mmCIF file of C-alpha atoms in Angstrom:
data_model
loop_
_atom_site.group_PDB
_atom_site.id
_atom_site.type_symbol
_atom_site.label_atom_id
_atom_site.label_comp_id
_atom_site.label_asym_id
_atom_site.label_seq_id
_atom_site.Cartn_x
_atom_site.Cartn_y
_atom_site.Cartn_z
ATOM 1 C CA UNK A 1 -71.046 -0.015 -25.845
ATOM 2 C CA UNK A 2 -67.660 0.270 -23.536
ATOM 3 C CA UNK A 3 -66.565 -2.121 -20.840
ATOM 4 C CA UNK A 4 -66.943 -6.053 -20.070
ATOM 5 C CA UNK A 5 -70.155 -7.510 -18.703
ATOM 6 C CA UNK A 6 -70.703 -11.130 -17.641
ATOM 7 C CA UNK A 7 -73.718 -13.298 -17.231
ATOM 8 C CA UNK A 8 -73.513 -15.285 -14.229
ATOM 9 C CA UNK A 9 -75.344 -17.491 -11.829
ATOM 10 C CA UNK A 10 -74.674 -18.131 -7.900
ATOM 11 C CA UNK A 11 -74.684 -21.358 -5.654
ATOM 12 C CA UNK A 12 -76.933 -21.175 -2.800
ATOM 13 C CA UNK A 13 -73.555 -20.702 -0.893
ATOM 14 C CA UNK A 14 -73.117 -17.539 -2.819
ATOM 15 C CA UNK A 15 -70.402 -19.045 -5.605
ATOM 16 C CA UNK A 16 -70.496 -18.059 -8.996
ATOM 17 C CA UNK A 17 -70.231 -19.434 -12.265
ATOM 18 C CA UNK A 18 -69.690 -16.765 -14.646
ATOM 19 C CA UNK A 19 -71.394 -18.249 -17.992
ATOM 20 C CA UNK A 20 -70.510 -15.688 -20.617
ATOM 21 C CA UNK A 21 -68.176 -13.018 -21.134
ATOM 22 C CA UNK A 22 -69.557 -9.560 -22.926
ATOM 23 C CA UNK A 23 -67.199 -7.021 -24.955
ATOM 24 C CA UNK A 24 -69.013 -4.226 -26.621
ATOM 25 C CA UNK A 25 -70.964 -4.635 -29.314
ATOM 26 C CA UNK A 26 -72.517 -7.842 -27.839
ATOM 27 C CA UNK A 27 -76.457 -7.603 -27.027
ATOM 28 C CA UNK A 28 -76.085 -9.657 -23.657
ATOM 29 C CA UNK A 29 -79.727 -9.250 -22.525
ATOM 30 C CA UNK A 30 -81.651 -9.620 -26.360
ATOM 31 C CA UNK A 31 -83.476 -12.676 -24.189
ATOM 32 C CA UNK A 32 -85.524 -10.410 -22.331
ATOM 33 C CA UNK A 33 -87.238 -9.307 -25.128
ATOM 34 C CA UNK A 34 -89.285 -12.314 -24.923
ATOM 35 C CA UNK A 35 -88.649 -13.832 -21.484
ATOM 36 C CA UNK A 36 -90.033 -11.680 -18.586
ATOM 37 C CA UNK A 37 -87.655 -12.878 -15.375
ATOM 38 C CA UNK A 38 -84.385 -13.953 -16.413
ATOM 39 C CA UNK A 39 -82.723 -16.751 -14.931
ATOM 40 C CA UNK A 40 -79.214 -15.012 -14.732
ATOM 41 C CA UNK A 41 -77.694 -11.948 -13.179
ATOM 42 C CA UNK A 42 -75.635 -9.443 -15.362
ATOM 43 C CA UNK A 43 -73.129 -7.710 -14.084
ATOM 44 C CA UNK A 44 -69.883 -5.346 -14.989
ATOM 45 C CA UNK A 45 -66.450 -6.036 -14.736
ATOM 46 C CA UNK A 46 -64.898 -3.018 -15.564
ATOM 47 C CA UNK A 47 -66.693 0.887 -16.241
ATOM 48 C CA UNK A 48 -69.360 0.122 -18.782
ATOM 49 C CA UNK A 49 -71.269 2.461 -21.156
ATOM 50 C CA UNK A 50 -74.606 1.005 -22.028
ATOM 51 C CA UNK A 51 -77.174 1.972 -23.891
ATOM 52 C CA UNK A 52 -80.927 0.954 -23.138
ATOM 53 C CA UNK A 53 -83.664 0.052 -25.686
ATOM 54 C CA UNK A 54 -87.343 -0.292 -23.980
ATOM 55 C CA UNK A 55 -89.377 -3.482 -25.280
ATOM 56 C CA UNK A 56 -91.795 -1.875 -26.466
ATOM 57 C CA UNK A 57 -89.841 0.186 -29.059
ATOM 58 C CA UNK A 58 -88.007 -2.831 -29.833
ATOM 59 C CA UNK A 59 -90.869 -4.727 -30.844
ATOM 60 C CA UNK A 60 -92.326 -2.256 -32.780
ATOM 61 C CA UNK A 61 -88.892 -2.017 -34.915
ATOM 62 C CA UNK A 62 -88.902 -5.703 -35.437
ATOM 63 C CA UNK A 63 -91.697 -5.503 -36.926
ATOM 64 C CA UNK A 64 -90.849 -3.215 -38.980
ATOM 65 C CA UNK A 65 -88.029 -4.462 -40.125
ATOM 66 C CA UNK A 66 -87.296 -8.381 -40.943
ATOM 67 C CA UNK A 67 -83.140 -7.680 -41.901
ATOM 68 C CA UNK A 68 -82.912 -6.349 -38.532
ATOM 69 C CA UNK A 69 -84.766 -9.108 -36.823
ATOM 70 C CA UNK A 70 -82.691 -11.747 -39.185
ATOM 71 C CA UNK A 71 -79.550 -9.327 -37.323
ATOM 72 C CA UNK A 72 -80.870 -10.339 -34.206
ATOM 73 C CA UNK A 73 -81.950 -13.908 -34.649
ATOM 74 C CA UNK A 74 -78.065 -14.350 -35.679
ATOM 75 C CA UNK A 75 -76.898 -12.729 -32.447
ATOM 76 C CA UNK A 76 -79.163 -15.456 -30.321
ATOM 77 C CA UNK A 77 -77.698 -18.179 -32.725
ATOM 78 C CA UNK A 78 -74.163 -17.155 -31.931
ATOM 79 C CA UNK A 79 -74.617 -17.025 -28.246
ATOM 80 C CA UNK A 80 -76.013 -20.216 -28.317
ATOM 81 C CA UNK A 81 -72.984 -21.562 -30.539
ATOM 82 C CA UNK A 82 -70.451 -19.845 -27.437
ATOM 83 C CA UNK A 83 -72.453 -21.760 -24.896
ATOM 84 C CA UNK A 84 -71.609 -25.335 -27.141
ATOM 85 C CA UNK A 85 -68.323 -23.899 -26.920
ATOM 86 C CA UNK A 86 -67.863 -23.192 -23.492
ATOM 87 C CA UNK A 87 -69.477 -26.921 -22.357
ATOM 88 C CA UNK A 88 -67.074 -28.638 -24.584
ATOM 89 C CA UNK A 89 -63.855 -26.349 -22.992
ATOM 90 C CA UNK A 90 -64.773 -26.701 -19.836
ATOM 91 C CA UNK A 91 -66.104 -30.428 -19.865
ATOM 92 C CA UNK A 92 -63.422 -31.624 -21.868
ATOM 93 C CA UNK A 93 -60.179 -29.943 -21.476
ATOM 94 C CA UNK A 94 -57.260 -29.711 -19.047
ATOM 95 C CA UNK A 95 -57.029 -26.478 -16.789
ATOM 96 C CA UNK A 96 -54.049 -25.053 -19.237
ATOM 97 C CA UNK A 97 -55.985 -25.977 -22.156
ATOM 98 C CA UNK A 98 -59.296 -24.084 -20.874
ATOM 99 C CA UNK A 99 -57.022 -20.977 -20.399
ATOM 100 C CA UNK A 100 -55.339 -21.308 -23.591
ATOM 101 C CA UNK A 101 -58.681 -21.250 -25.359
ATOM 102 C CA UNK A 102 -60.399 -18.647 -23.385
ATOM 103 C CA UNK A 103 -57.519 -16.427 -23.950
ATOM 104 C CA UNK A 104 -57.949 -17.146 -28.056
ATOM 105 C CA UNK A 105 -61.388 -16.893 -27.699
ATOM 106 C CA UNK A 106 -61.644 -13.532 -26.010
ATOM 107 C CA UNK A 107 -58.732 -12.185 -28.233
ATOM 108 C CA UNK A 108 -60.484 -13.529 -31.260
ATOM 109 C CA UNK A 109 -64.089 -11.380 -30.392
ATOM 110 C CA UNK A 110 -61.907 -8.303 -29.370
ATOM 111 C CA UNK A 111 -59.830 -8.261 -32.262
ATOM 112 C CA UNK A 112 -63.747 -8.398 -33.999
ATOM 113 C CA UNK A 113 -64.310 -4.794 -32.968
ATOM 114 C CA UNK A 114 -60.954 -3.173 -32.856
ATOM 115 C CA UNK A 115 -59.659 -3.327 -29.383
ATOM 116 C CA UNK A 116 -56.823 -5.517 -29.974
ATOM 117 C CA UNK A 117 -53.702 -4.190 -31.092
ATOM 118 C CA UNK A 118 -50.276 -5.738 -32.466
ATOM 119 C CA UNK A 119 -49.856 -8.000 -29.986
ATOM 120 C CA UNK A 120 -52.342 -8.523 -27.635
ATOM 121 C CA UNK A 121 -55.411 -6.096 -25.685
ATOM 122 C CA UNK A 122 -56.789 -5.103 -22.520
ATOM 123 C CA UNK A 123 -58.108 -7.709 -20.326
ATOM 124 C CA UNK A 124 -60.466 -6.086 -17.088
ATOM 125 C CA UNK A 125 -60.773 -9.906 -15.352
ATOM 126 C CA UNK A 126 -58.776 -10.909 -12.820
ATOM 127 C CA UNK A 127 -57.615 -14.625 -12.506
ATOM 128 C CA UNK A 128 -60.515 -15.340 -10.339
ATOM 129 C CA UNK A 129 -62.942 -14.303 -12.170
ATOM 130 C CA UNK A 130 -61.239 -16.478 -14.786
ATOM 131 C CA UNK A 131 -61.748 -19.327 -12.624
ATOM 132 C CA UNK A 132 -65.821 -18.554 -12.670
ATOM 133 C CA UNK A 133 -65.588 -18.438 -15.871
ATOM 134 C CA UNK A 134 -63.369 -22.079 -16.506
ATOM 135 C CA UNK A 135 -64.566 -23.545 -13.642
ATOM 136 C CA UNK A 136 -61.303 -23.588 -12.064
ATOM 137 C CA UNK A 137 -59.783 -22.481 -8.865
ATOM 138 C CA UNK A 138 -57.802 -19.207 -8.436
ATOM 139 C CA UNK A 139 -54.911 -21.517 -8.015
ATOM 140 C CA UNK A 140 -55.765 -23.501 -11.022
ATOM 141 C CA UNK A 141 -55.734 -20.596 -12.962
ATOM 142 C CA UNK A 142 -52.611 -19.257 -12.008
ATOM 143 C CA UNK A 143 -50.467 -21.873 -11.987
ATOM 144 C CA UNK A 144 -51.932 -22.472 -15.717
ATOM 145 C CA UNK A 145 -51.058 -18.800 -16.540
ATOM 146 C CA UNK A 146 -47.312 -19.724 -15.194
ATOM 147 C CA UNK A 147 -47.365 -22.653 -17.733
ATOM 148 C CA UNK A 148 -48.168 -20.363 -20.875
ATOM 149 C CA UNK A 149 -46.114 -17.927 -19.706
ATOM 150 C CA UNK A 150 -42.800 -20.225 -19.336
ATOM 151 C CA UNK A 151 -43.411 -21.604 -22.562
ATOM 152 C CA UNK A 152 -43.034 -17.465 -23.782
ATOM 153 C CA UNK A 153 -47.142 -18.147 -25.335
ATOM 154 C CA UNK A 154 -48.953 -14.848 -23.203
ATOM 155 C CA UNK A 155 -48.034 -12.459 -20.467
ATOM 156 C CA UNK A 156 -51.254 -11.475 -18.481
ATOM 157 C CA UNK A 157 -50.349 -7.987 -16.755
ATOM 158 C CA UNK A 158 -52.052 -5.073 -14.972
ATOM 159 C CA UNK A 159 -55.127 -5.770 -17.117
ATOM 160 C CA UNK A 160 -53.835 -6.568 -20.134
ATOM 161 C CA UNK A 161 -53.221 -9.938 -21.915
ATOM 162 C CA UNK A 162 -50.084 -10.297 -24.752
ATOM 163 C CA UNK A 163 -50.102 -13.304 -26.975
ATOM 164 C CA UNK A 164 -46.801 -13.842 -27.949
ATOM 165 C CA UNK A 165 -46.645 -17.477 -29.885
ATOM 166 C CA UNK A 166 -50.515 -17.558 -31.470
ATOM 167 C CA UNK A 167 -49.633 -20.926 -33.334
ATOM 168 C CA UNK A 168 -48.517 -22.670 -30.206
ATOM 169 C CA UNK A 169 -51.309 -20.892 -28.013
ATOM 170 C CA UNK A 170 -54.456 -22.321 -30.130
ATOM 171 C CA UNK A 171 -52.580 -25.759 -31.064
ATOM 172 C CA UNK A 172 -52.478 -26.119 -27.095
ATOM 173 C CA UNK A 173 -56.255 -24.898 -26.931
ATOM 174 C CA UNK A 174 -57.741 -27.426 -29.363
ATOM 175 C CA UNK A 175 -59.316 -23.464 -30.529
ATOM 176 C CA UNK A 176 -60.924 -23.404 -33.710
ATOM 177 C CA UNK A 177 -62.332 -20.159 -34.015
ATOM 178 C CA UNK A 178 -65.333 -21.180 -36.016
ATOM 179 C CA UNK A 179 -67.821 -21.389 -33.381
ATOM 180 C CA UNK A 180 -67.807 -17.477 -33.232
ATOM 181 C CA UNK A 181 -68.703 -17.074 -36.800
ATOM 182 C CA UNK A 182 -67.043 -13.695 -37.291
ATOM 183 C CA UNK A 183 -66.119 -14.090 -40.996
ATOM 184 C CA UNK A 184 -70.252 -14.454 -41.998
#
């Protein structure tokens, strides 16, 4: 309801690849409705307010109700469509590119449920957990972060991310914001 969660997985050397990024409003555990272990690890990144709906009750609603399990078939469909998203990014795109379209990405969803504001929102990850997320080192990230920010495109400070040059940022990031279907 409040905060950023992530869905994440760990090495057997204890890294961790962060595989999705949740802002509220998102349902990031609707799998476990149907799937009794998970194969992933939630966790928060910032204070989170969450709100807890048992299985059973769930079910029974579903049921019930075929709009809200169409609601809910759409969520899994878009979190699937992020995951197509992220493989492509991070498969196919150079470290300042990845950034570029994280940052539009993640501006894009907030700016979907009113956290953003003229020019830009807060932003609880630091670079490293960035790097999880891009599959990029700490240094990677940051010396990507100096490139957008000496061509005047973001400034990413104490938690908060300003896009200055939108155009320029998602020409650089290849971003096409389709893939999050927020105008459906």
């Amino acid at each position: 309801m409040d905060g950023v969660v992530i869905r994440s997985n760990f090495t057997r050397s204890g890294e961790r690849q962060i595989q999705s990024v949740h802002i509220p409003g998102d349902v990031p555990d609707l799998q476990s409705l149907h799937l009794r272990r998970m194969d992933h690890y939630i966790g928060s990144v910032s204070q989170c307010r969450v709100a807890f709906v048992a299985h059973d009750q769930m079910l029974r609603v579903l049921r019930d109700s075929p709009h809200l399990t169409a609601i809910l078939w759409r969520e899994t469909l878009i979190d699937a469509a992020l995951y197509r998203a992220i493989i492509v990014r991070n498969a196919r795109l150079g470290s300042t590119e990845r950034l570029a379209h994280f940052i539009c990405e993640m501006w894009c969803r907030f700016d979907a449920v009113g956290l953003t504001d003229r020019n830009g929102f807060a932003f609880p990850m630091t670079q490293e957990m960035v790097g999880q997320v891009l599959g990029l080192s700490i240094v990677s990230v940051n010396r990507s972060m100096q490139i957008l920010r000496s061509d005047r495109l973001v400034v990413w400070d104490r938690g908060r991310i300003d896009i200055l040059d939108w155009t320029q940022l998602a020409e650089i990031a290849q971003f096409d914001p389709t893939f999050l279907h927020l105008n459906e």
